[in-house]
Coordinates of C-alpha atoms in Angstrom, one line a residue:
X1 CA -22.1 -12.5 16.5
X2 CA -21.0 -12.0 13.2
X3 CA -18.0 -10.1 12.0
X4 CA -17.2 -8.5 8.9
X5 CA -13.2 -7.5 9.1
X6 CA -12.0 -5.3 6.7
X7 CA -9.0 -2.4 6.9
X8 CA -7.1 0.1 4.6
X9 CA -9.2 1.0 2.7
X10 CA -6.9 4.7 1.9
X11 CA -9.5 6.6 0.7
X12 CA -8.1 9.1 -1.6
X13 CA -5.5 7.3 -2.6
X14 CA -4.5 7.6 -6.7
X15 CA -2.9 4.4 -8.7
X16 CA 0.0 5.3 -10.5
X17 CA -2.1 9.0 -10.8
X18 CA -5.1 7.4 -11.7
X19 CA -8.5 8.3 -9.4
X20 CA -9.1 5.4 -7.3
X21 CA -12.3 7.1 -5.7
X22 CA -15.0 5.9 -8.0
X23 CA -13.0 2.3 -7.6
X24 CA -13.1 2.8 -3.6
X25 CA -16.9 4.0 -3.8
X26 CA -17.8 0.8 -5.9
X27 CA -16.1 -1.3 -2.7
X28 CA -18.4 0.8 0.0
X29 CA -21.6 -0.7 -2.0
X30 CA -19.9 -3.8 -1.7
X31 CA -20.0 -3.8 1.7
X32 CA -23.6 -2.7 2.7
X33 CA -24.5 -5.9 0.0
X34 CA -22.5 -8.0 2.3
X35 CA -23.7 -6.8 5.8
X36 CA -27.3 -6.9 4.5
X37 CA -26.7 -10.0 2.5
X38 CA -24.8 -12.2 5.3
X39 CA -26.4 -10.7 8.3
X40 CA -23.4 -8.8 9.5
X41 CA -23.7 -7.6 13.4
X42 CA -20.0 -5.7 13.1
X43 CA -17.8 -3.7 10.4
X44 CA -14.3 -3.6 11.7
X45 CA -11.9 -1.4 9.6
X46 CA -8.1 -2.1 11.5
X47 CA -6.6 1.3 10.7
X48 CA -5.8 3.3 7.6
X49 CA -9.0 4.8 6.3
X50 CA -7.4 7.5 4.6
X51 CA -4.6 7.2 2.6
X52 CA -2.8 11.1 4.2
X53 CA -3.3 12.2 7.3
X54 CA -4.8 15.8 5.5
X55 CA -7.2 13.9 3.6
X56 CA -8.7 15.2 0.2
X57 CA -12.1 16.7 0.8
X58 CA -14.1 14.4 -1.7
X59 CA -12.2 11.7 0.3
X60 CA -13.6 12.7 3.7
X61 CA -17.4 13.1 1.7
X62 CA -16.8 9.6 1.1
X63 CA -15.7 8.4 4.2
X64 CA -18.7 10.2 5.4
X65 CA -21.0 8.7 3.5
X66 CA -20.0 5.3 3.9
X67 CA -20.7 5.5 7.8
X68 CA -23.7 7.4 7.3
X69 CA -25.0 4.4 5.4
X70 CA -23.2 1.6 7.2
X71 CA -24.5 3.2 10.7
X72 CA -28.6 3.5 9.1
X73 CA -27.6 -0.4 8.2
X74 CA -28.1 -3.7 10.4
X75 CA -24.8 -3.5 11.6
X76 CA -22.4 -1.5 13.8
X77 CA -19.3 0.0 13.1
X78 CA -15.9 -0.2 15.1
X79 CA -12.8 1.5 13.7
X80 CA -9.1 2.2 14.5
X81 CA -6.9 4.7 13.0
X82 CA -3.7 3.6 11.0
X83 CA -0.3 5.3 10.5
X84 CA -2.0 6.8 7.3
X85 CA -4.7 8.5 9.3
X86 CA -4.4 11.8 11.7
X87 CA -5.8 10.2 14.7
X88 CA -7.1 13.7 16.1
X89 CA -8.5 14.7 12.6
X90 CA -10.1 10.6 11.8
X91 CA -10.9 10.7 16.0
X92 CA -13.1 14.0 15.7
X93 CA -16.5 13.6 16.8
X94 CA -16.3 10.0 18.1
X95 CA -18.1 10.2 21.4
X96 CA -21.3 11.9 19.3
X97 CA -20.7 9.0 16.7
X98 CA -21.0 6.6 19.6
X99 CA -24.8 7.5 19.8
X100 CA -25.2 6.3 16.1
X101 CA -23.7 2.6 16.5
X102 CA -19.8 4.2 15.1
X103 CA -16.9 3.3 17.3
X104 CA -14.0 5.2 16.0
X105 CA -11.1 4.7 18.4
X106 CA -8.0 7.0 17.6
X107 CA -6.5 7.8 21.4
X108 CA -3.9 5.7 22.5
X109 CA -5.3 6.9 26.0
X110 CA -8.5 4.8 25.6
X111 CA -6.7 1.4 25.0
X112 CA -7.8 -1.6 27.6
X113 CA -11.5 -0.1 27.2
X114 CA -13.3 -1.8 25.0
X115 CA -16.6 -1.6 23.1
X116 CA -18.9 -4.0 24.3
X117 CA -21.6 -5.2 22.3
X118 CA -24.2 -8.1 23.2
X119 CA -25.9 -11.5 21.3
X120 CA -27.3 -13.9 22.5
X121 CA -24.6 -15.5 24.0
X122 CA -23.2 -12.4 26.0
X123 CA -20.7 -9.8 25.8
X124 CA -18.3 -9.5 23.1
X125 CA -15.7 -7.0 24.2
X126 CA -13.9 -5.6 21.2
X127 CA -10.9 -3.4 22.3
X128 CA -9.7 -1.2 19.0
X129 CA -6.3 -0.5 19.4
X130 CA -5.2 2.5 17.1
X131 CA -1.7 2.3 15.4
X132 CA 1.0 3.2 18.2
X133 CA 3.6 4.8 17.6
X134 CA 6.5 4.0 19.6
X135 CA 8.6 6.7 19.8
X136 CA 5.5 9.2 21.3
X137 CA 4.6 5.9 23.8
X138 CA 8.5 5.4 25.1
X139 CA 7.8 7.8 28.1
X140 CA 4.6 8.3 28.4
X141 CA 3.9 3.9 29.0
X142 CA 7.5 3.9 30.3
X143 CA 8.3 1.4 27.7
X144 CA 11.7 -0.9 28.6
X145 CA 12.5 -0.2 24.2
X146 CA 11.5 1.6 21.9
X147 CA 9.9 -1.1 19.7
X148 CA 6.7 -1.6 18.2
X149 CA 6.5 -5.1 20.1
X150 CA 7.1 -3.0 23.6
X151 CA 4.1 -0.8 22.6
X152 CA 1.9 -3.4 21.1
X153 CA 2.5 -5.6 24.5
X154 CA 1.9 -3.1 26.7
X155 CA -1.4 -2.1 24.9
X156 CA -2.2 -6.3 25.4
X157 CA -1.1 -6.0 29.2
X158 CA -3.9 -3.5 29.2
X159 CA -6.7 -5.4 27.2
X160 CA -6.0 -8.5 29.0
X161 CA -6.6 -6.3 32.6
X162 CA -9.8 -5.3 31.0
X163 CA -10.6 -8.6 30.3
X164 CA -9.6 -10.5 33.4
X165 CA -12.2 -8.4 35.3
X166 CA -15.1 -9.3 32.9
X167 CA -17.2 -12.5 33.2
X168 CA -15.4 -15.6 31.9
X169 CA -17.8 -15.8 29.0
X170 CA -17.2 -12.9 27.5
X171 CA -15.4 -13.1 23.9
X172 CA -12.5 -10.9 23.0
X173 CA -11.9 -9.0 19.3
X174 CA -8.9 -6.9 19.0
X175 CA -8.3 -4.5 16.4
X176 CA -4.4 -4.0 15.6
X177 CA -2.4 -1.9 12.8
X178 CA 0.9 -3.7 12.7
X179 CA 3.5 -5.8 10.9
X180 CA 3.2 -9.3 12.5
X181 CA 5.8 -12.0 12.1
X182 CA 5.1 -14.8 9.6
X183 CA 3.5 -12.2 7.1
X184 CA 4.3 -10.7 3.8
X185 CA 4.5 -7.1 3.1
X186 CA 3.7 -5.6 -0.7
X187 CA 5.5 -2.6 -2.2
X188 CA 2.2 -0.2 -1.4
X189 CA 2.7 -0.3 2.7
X190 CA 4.5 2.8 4.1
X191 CA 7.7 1.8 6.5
X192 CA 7.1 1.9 10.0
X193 CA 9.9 0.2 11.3
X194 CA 11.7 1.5 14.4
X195 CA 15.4 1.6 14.6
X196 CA 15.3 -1.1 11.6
X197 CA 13.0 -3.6 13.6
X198 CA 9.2 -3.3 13.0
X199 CA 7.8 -6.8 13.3
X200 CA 5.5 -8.1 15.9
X201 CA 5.5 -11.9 17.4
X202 CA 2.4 -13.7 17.1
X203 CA 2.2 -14.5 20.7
X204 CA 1.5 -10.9 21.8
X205 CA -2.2 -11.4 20.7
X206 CA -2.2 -15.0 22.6
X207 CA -6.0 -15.8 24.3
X208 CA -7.9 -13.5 22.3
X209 CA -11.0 -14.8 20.5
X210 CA -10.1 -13.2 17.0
X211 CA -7.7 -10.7 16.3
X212 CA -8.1 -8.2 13.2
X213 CA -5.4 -7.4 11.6
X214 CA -4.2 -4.1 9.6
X215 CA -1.3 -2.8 8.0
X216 CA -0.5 -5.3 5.3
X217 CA -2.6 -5.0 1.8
X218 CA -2.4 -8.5 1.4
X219 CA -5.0 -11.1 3.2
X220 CA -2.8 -13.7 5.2
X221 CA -3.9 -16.2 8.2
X222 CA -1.8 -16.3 10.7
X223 CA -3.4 -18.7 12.5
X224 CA -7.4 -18.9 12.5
X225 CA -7.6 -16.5 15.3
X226 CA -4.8 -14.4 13.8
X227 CA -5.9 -12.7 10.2
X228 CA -5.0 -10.2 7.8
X229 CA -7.9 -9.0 5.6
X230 CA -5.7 -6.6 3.8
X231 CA -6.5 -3.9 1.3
X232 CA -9.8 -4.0 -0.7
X233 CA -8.5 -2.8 -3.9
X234 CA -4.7 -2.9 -5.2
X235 CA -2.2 -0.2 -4.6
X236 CA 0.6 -1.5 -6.3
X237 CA 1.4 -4.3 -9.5
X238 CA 3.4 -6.1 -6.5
X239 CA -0.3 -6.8 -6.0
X240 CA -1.4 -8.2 -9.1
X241 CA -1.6 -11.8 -8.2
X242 CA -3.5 -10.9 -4.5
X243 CA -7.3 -11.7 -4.0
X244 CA -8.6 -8.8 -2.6
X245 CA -11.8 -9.3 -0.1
X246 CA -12.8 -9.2 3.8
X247 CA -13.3 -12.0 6.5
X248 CA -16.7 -12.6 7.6
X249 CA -15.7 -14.1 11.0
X250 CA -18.8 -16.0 13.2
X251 CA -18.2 -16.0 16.7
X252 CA -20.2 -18.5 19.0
X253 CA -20.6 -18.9 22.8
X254 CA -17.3 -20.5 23.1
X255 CA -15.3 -17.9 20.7
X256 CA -14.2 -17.9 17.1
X257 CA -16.1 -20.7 15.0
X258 CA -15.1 -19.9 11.7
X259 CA -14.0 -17.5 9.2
X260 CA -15.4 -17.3 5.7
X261 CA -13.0 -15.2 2.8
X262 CA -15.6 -12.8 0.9
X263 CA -14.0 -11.4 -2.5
X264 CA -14.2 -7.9 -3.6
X265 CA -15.3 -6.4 -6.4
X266 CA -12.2 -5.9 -9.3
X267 CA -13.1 -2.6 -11.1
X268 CA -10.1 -3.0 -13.4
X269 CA -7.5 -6.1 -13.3
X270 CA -3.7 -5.8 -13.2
X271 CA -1.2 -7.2 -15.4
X272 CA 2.4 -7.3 -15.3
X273 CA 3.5 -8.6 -18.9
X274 CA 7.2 -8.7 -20.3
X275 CA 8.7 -9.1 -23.5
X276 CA 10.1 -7.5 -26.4
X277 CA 8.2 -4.6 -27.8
X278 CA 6.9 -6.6 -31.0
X279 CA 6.2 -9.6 -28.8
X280 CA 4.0 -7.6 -26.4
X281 CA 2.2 -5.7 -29.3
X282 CA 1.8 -9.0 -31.8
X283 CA 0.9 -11.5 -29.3
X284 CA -2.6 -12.8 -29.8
X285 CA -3.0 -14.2 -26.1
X286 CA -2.4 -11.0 -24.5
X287 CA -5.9 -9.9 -26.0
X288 CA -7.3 -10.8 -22.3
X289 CA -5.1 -7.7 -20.9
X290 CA -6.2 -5.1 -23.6
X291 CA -8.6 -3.7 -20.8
X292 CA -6.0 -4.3 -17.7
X293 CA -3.7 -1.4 -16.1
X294 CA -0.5 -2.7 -17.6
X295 CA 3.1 -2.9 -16.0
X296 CA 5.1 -3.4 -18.9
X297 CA 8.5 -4.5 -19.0
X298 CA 10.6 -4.2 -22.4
X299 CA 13.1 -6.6 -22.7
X300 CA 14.3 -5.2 -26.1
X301 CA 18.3 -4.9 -26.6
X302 CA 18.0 -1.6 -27.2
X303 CA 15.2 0.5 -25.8
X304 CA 12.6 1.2 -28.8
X305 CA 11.2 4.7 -29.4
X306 CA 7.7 5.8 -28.8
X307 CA 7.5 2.6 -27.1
X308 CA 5.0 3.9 -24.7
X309 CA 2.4 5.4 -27.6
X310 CA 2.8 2.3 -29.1
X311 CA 1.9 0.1 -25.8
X312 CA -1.0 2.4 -25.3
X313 CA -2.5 1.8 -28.7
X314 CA -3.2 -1.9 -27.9
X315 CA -3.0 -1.5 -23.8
X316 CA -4.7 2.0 -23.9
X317 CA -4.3 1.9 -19.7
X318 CA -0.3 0.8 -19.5
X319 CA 0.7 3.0 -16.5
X320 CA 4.5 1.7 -15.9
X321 CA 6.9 0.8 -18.4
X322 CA 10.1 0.0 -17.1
X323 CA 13.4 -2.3 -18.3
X324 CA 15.3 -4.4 -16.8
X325 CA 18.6 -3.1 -15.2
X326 CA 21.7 -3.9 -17.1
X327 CA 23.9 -6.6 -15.7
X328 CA 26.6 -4.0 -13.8
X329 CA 30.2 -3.2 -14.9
X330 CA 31.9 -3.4 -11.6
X331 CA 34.8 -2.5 -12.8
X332 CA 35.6 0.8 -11.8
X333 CA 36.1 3.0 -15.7
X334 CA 39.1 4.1 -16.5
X335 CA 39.6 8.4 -15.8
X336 CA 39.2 10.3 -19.1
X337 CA 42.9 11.2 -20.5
X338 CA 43.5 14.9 -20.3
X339 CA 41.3 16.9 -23.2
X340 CA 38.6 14.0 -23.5
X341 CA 35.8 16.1 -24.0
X342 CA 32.4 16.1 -22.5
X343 CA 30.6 14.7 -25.3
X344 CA 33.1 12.1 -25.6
X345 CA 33.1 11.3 -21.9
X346 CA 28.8 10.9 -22.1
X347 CA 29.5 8.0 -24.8
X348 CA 32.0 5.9 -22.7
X349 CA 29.7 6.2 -19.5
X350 CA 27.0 4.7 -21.4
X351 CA 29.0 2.1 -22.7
X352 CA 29.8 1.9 -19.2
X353 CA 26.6 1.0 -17.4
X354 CA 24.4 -0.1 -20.8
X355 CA 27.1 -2.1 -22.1
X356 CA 26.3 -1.2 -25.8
X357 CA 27.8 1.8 -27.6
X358 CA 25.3 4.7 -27.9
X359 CA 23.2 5.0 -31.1
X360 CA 23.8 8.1 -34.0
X361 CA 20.9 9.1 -31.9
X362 CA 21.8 9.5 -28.8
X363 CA 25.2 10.7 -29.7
X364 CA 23.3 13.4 -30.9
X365 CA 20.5 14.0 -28.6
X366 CA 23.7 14.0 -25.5
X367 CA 26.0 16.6 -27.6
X368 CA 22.8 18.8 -28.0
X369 CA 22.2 18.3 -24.2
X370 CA 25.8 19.3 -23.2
X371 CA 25.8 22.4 -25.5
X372 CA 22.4 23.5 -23.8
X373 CA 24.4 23.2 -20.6
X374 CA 27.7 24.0 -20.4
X375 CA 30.9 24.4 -22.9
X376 CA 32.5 21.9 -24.4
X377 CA 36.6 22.4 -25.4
X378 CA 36.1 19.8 -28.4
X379 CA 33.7 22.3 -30.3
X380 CA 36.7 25.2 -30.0
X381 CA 39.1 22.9 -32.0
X382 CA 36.0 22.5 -34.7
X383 CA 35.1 26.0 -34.8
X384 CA 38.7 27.7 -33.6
X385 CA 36.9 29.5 -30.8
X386 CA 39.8 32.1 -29.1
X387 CA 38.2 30.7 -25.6
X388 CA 40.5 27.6 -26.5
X389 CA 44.0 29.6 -25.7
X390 CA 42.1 30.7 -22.3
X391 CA 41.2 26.9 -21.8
X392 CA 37.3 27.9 -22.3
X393 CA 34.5 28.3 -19.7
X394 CA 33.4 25.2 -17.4

């Protein structure tokens, strides 16, 4: 049997408020080229196919879509749902999509009963565990903590009972949506930790023929049985340098025999670049990014103006300029004497955290910005206001 393991895909999600769904369509026809291409048996998608759990409508067409075509394809389909997805919205339907070769398992009530598909070897029983939430499992499983590694071994206790009863040559496939020890998370995963503790040993998925992971955008190996396929297109610049793909996994009578990376397709390329503002905009060898979404971060002394118009003209899709955080003062600043005014107080905090005096510039730009906002005692002495007897209005 062959395997194609894929998961979060978040369909509807945006990059930096750019559409992603034309990207995320471009990754579906990927897929069918691959099934029909490699002679895939199985799509497995481990959890997250939406990026919300009240999905965008031209997100759900998609979704739609892609199992119309992947079910009308060679293969079948088995998904789980995520901690992105609302497993009663993603679950709706499933037992009719059963009928058309799509598995969607969402019900943390149908865990230890697999779907079992056939070659010519036997059974391959492939249990889709949907993400489980500890905190709605504590009483319920009566749980000894509230942990995902209680609920995620419990849900094992349960496939292994399945499997115990089965003939001996039957091959096992699990789907799981967790964080798993040994791996490395990006900056695009949503937090799921429980009481501060969200990682999984390894050893919960011990004796299973291949276990597909989800959760984690990047692709990691655990151990040959024990994979990540990650993301299929990047969600965040932390994942710039991450190949972005599936893993077409073979089974044979005796179990896993192999696993085989398949890259994805890269609509557009990421690039972090840093440097002074005239570095970034003069430097010949950054031609090869002039067509990348851009993380730029100016290292300038002080911070230039217009210095995103001016990116944009050479890196017209620059989505993130940032700069790096000042060395901080930990010295705690001295309190402002008695009749320091407001204006004057705004010019020694940002000598404070900047460590450079303000500009003429942003003198002025701060005095206009306390004037919109409030009085300042230091314009009375300028102008002889009367408030200034009475101490003014704060």
């Amino acid at each position: 049997m062959r395997i194609l393991h894929t998961s979060d895909w978040h369909l509807g999600r945006s990059f930096h408020r750019e559409d992603l769904l034309g990207h995320q369509g471009a990754f579906v026809d990927h897929l069918l080229e691959v099934v029909a291409q490699e002679g895939v048996d199985v799509v497995v998608v481990s959890g997250d196919v939406y990026d919300r759990a009240l999905p965008h409508v031209d997100a759900v067409a998609l979704a739609d879509d892609t199992f119309a075509r992947l079910a009308a394809s060679r293969a079948r389909v088995v998904v789980s749902s995520g901690n992105h997805d609302s497993a009663r919205r993603l679950g709706f339907g499933s037992r009719l999509m059963d009928a058309a070769g799509v598995f969607v398992r969402t019900d943390a009530s149908s865990v230890g009963t697999p779907v079992v598909l056939a070659d010519r070897h036997g059974d391959v029983a492939i249990h889709a565990l949907p993400y489980l939430d500890p905190s709605a499992l504590l009483e319920p499983w009566g749980l000894a903590r509230r942990s995902h590694e209680a609920a995620l071994s419990e849900a094992m206790t349960r496939v292994r009972a399945d499997l115990a009863a089965r003939p001996t040559t039957t091959r096992s496939v699990v789907l799981a949506h967790a964080f798993v020890a040994g791996a490395t998370p990006s900056e695009s995963e949503r937090d799921i930790s429980v009481g501060g503790v969200s990682r999984v040993a390894t050893s919960v998925f011990d004796g299973i023929d291949y276990t597909a992971l989800g959760h984690l955008h990047g692709p990691h190996v655990l151990d040959e049985r024990l994979r990540y396929s990650g993301s299929p297109l990047a969600y965040s610049f932390s994942e710039a340098d991450q190949v972005k793909g599936s893993w077409l996994v073979d089974l044979d009578a005796a179990g896993f025999a192999s696993a085989t990376w398949i890259d994805a397709p890269v609509p557009r390329r990421l690039a972090r670049l840093s440097g002074t503002l005239e570095q970034l905009l003069g430097d010949p060898a950054l031609a090869a990014h002039e067509g990348d979404w851009v993380q730029a971060t100016l290292t300038d002394e002080r911070r230039p103006l217009r210095a995103m118009e001016l990116l944009r003209r050479r890196f017209p899709h620059t989505l993130v300029l940032q700069f790096p955080a000042p060395a901080p003062d930990v010295r705690t600043p001295p309190r402002p004497a008695a009749g320091t005014s407001d204006h004057a107080i705004a010019i020694d905090f940002v000598r404070h955290v900047r460590g450079s005096t303000a500009t003429p510039q942003e003198s002025t730009l701060l005095r206009e910005a306390i004037d919109a906002c409030c009085h300042d005692p230091d314009q009375d002495v300028l102008v002889g206001s009367p408030n200034r007897a009475t101490g003014g209005a704060r």
